[in-house]
mmCIF file of N, CA, C and O in Angstrom:
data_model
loop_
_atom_site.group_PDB
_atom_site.id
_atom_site.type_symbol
_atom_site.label_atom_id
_atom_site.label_comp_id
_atom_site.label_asym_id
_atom_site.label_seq_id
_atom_site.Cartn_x
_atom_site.Cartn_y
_atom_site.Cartn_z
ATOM 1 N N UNK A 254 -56.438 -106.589 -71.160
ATOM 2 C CA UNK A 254 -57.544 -106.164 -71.987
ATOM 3 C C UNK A 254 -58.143 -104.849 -71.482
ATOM 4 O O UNK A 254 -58.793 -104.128 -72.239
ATOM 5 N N UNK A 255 -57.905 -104.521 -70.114
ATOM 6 C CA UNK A 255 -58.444 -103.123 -70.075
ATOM 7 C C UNK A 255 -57.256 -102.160 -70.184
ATOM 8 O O UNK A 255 -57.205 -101.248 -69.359
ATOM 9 N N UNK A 256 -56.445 -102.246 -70.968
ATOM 10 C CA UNK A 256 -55.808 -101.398 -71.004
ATOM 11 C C UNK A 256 -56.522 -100.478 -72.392
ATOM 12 O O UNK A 256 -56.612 -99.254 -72.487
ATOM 13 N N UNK A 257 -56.996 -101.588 -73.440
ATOM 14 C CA UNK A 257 -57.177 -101.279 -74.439
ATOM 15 C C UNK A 257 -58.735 -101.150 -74.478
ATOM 16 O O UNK A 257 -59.249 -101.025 -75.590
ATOM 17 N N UNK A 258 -59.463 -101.166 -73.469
ATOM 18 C CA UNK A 258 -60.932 -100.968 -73.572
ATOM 19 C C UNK A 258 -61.535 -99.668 -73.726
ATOM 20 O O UNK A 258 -62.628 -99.268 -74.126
ATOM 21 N N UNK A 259 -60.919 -99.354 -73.467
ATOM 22 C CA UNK A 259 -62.213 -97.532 -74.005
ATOM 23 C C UNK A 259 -60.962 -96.998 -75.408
ATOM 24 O O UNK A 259 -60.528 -95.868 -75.635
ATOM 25 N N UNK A 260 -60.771 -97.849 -75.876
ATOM 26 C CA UNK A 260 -59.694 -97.321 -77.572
ATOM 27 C C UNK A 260 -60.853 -97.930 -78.786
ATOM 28 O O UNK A 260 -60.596 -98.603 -79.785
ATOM 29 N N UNK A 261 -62.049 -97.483 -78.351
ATOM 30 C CA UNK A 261 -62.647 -97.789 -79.642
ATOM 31 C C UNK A 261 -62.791 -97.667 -80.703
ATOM 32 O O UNK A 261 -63.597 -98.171 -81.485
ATOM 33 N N UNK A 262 -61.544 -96.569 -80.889
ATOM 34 C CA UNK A 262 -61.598 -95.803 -82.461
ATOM 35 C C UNK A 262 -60.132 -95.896 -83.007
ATOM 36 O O UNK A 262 -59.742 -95.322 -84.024
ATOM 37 N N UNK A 263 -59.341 -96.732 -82.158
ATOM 38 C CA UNK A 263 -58.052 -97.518 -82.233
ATOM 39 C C UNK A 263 -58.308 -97.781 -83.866
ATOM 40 O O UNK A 263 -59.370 -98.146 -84.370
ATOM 41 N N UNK A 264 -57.124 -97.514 -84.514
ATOM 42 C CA UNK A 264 -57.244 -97.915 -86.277
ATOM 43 C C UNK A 264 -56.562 -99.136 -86.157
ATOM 44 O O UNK A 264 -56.915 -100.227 -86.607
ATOM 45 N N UNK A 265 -55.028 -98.717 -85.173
ATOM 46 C CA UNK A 265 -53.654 -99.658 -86.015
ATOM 47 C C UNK A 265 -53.227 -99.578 -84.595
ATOM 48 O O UNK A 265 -53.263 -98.588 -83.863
ATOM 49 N N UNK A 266 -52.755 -100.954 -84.283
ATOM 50 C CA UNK A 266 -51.672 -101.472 -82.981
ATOM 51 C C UNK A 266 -50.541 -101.928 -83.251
ATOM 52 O O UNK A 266 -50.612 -102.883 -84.025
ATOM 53 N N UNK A 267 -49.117 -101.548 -82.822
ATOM 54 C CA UNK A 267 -47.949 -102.378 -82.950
ATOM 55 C C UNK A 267 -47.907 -102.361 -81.531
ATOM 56 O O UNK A 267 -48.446 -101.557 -80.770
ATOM 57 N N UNK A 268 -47.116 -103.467 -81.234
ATOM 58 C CA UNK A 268 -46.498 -103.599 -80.101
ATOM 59 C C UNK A 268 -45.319 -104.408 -80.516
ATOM 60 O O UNK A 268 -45.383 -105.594 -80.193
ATOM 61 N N UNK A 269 -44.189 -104.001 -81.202
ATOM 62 C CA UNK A 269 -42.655 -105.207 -81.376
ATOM 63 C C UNK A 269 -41.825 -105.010 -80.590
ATOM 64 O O UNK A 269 -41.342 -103.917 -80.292
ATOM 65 N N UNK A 270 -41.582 -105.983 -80.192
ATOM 66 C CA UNK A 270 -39.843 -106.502 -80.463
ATOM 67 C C UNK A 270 -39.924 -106.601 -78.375
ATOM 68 O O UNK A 270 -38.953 -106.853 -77.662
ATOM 69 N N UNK A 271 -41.847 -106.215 -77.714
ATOM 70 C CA UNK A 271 -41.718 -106.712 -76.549
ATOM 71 C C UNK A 271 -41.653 -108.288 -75.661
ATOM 72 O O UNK A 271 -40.811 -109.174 -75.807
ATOM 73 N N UNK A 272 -42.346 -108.277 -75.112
ATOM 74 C CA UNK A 272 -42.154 -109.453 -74.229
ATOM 75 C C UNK A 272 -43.298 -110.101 -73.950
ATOM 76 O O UNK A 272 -43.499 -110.937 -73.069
ATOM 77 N N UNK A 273 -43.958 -109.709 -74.670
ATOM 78 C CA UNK A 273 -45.846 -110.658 -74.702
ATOM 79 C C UNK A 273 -45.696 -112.134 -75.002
ATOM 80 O O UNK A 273 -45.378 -112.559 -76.112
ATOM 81 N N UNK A 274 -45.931 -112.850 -73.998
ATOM 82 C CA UNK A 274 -46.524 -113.979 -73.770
ATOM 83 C C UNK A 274 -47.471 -114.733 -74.506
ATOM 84 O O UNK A 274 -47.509 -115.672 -75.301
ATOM 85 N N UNK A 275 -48.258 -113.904 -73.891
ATOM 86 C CA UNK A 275 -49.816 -114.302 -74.487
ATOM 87 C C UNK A 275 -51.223 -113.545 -74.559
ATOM 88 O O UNK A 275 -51.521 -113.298 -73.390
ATOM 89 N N UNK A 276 -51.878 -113.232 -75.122
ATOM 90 C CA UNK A 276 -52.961 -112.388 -75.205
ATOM 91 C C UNK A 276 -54.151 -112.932 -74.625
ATOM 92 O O UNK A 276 -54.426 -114.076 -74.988
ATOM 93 N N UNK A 277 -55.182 -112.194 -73.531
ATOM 94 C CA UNK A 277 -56.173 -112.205 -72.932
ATOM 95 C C UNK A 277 -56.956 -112.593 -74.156
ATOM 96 O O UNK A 277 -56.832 -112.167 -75.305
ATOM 97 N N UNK A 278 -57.909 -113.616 -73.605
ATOM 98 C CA UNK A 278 -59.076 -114.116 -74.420
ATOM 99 C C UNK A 278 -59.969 -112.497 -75.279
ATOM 100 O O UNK A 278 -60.610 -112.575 -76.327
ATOM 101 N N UNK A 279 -59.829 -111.658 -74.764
ATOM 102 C CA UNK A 279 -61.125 -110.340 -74.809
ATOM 103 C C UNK A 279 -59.889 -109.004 -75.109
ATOM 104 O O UNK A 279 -60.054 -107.814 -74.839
ATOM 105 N N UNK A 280 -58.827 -109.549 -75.652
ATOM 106 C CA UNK A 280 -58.435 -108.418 -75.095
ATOM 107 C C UNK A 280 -58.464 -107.043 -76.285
ATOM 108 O O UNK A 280 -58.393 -105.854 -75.972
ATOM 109 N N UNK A 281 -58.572 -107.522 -77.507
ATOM 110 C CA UNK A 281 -59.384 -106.773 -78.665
ATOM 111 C C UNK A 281 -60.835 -106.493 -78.775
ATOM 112 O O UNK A 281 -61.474 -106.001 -79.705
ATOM 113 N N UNK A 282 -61.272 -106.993 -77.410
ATOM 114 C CA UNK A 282 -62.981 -106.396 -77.815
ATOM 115 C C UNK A 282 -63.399 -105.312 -77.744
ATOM 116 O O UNK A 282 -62.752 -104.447 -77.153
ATOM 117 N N UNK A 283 -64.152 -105.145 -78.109
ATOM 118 C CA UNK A 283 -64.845 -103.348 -78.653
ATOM 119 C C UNK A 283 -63.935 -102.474 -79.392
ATOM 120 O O UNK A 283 -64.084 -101.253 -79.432
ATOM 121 N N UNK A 284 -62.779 -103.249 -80.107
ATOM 122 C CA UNK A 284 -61.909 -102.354 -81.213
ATOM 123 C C UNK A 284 -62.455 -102.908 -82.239
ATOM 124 O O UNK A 284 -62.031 -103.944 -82.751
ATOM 125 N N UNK A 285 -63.627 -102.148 -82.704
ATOM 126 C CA UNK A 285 -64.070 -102.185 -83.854
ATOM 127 C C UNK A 285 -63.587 -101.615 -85.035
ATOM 128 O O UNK A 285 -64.065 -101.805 -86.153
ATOM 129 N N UNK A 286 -62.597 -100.889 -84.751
ATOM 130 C CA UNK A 286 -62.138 -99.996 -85.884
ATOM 131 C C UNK A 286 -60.940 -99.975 -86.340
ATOM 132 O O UNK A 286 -60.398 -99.187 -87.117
ATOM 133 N N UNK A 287 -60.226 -101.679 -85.352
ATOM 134 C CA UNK A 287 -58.959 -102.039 -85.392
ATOM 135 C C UNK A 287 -58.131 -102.494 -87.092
ATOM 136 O O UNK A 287 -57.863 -103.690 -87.204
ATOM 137 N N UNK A 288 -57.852 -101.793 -88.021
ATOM 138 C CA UNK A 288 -57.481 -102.281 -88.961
ATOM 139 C C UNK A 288 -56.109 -103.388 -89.094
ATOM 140 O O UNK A 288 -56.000 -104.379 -89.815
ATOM 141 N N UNK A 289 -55.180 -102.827 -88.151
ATOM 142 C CA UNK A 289 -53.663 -103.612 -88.517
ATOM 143 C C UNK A 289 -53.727 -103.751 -86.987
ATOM 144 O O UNK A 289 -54.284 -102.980 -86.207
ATOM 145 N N UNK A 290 -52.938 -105.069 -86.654
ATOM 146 C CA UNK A 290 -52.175 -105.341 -85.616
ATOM 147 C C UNK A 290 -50.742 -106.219 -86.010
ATOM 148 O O UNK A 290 -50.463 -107.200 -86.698
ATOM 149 N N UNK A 291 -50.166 -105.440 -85.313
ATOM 150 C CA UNK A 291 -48.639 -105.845 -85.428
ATOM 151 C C UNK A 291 -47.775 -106.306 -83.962
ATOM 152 O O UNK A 291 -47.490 -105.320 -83.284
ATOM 153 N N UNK A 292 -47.522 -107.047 -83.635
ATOM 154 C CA UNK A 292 -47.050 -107.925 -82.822
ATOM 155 C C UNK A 292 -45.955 -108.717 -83.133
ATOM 156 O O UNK A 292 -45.851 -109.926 -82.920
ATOM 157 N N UNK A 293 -45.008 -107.853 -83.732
ATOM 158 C CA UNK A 293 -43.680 -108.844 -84.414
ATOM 159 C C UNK A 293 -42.914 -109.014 -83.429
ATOM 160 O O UNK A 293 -42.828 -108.031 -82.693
ATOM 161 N N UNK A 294 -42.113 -110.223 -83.041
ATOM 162 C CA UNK A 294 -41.122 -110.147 -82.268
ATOM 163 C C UNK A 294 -41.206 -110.034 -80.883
ATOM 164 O O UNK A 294 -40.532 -109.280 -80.181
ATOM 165 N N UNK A 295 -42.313 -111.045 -80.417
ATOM 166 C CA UNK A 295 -42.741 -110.918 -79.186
ATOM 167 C C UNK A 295 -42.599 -112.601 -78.878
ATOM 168 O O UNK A 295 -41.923 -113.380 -79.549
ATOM 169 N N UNK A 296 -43.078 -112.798 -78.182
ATOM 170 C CA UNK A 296 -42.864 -114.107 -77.465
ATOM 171 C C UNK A 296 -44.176 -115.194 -77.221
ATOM 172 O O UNK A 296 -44.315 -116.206 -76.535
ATOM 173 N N UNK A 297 -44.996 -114.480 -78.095
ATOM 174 C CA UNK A 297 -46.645 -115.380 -77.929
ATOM 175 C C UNK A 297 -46.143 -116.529 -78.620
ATOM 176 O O UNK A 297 -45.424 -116.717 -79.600
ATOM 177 N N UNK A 298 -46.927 -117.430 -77.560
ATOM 178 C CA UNK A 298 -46.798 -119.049 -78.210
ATOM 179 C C UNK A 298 -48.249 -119.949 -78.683
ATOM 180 O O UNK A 298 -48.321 -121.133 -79.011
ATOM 181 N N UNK A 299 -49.526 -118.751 -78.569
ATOM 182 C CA UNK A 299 -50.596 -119.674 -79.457
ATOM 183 C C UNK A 299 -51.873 -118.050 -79.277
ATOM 184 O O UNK A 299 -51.997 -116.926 -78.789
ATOM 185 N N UNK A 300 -52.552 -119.145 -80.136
ATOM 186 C CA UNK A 300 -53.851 -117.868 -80.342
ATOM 187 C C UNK A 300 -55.210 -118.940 -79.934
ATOM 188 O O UNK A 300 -55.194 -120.124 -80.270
ATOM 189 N N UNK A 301 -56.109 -118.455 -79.333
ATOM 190 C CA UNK A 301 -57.175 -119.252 -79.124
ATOM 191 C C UNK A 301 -58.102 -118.903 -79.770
ATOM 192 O O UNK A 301 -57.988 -118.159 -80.744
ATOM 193 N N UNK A 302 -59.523 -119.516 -79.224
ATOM 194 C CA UNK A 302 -60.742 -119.737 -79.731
ATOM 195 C C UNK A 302 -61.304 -118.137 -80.249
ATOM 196 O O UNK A 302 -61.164 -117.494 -79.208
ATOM 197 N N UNK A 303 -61.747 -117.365 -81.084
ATOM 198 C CA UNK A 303 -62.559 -116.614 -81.947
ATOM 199 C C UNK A 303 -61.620 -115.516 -81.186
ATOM 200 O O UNK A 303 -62.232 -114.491 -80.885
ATOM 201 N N UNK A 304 -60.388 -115.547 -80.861
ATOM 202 C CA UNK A 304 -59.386 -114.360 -79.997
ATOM 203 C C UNK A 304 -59.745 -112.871 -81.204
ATOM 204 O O UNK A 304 -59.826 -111.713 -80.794
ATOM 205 N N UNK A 305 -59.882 -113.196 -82.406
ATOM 206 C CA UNK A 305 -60.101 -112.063 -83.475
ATOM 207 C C UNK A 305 -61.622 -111.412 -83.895
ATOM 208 O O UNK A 305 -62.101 -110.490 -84.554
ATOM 209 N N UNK A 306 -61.977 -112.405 -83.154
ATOM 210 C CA UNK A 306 -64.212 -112.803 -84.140
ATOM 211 C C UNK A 306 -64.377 -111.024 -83.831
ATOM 212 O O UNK A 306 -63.584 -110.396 -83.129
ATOM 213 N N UNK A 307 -64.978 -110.723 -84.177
ATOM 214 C CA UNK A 307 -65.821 -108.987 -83.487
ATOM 215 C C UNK A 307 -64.981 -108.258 -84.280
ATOM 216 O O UNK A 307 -65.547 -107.248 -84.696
ATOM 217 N N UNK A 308 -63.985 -108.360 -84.610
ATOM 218 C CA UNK A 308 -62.870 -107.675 -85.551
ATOM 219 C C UNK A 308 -64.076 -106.953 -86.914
ATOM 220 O O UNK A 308 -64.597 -107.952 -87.409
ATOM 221 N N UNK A 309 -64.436 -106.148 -87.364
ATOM 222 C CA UNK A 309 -64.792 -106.166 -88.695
ATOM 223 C C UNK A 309 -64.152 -105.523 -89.613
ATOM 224 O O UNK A 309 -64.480 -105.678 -90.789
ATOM 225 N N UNK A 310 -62.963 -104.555 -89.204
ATOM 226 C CA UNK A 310 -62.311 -104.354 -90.335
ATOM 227 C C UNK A 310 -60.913 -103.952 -89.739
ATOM 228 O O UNK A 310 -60.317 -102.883 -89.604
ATOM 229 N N UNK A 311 -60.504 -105.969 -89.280
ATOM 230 C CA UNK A 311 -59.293 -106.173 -89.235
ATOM 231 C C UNK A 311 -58.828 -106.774 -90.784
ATOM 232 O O UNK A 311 -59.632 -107.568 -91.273
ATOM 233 N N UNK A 312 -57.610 -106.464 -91.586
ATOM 234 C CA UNK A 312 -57.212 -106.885 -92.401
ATOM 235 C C UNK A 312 -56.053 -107.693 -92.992
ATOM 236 O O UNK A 312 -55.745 -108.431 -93.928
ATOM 237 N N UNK A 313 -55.519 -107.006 -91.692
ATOM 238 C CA UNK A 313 -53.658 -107.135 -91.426
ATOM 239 C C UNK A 313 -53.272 -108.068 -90.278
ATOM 240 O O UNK A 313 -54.238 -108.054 -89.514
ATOM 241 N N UNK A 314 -52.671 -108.577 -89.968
ATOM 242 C CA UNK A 314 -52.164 -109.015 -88.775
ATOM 243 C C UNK A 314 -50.390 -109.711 -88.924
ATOM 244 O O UNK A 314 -49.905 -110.538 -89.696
ATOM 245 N N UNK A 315 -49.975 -109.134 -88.107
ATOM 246 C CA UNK A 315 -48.373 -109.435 -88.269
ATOM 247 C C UNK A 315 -47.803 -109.864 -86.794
ATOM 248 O O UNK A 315 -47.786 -109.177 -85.772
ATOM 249 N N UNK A 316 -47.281 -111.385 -87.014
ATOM 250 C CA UNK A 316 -47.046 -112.175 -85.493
ATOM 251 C C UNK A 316 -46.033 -112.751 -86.242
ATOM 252 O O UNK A 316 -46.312 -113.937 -86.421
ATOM 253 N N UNK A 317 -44.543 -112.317 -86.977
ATOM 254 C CA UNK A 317 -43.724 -112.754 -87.177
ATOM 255 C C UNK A 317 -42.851 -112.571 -86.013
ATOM 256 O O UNK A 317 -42.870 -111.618 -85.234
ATOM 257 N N UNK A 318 -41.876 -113.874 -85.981
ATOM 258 C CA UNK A 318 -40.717 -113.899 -85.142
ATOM 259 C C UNK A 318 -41.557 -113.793 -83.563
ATOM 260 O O UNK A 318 -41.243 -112.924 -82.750
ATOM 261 N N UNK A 319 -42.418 -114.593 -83.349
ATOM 262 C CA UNK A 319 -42.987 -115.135 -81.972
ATOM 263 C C UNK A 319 -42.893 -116.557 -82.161
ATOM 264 O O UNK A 319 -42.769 -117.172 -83.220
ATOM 265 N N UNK A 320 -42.985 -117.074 -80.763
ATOM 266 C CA UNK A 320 -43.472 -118.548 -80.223
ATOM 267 C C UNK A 320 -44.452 -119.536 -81.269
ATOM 268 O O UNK A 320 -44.428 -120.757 -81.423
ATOM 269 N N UNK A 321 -45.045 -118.814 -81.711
ATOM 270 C CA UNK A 321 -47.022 -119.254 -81.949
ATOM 271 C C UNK A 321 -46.355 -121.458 -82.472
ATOM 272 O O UNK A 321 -45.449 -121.957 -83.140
ATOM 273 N N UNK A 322 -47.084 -121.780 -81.948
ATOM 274 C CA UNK A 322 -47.551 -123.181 -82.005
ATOM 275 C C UNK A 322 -48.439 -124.065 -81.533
ATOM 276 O O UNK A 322 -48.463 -125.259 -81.234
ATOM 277 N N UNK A 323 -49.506 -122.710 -81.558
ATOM 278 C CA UNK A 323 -51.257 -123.279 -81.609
ATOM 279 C C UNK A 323 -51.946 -122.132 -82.038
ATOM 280 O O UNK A 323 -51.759 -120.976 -81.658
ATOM 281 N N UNK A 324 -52.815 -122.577 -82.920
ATOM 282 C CA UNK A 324 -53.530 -121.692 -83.885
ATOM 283 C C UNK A 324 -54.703 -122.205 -83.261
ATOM 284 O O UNK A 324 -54.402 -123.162 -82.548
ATOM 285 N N UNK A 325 -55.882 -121.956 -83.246
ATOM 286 C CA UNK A 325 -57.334 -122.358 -82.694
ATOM 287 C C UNK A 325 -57.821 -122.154 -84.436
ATOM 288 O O UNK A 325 -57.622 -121.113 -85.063
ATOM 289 N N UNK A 326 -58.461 -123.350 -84.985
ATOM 290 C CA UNK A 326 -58.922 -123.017 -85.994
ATOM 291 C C UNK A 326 -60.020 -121.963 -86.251
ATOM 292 O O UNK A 326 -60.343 -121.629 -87.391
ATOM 293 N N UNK A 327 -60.596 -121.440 -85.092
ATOM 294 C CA UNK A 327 -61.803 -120.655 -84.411
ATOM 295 C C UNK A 327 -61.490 -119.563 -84.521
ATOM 296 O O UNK A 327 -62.435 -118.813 -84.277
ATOM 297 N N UNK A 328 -60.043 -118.752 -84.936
ATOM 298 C CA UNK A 328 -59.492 -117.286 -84.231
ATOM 299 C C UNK A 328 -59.282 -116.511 -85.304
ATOM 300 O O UNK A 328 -58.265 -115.818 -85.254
ATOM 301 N N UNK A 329 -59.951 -116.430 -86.256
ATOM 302 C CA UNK A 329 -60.247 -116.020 -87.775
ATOM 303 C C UNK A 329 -61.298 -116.029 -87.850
ATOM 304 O O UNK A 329 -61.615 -115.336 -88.817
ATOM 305 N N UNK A 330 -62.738 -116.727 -87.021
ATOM 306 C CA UNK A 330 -64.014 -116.606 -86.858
ATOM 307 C C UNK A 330 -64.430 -115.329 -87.363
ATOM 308 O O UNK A 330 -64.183 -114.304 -86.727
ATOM 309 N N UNK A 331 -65.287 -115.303 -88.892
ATOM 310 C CA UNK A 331 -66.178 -113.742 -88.596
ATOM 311 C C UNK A 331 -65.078 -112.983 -89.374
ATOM 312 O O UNK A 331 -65.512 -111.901 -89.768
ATOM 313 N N UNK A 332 -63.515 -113.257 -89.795
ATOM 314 C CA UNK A 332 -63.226 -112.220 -90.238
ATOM 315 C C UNK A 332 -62.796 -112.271 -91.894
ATOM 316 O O UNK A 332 -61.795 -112.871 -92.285
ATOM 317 N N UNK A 333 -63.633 -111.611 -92.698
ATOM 318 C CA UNK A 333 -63.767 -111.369 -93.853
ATOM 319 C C UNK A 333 -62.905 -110.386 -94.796
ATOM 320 O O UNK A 333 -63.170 -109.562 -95.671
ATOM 321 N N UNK A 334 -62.161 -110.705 -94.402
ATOM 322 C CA UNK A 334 -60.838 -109.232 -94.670
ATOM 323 C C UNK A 334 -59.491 -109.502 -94.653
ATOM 324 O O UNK A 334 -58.581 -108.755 -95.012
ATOM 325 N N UNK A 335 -59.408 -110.852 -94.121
ATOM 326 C CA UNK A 335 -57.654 -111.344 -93.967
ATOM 327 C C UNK A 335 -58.063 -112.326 -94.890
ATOM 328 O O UNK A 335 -57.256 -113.157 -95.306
#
């Protein structure tokens, strides 16, 4: 998550076809201006509690061809746009 902490004006993230695991609880915070994230083809196997909430104009999100087999019903919290 601090890799991505002072990217506050971050629009759009891909990261495919790496080797991500799993994503830090925080690790989208203060990307307020995050519209798309793309994460295809990585290896995450769940999303937790409000992992998206603070998002306000996320719209997009693309986690095809990963692990995922836990959704937190919580991780869509707050977002009005997907």
């Amino acid at each position: 998550s601090r890799l991505l902490a002072n990217l506050s004006k971050l629009y759009y993230l891909e990261i495919r076809d790496g080797q991500i695991e799993s994503i830090e609880p925080d690790a989208f915070k203060n990307l307020i201006n995050l519209n798309r994230i793309d994460l295809v083809n990585n290896k995450i196997e769940k999303l937790n509690d409000y992992q998206l909430a603070n998002l306000p104009n996320l719209n997009s999100i693309y986690l095809d061809l990963n692990r995922i087999r836990s959704i937190s019903s919580s991780v869509f919290y707050n977002l009005t746009s997907i």
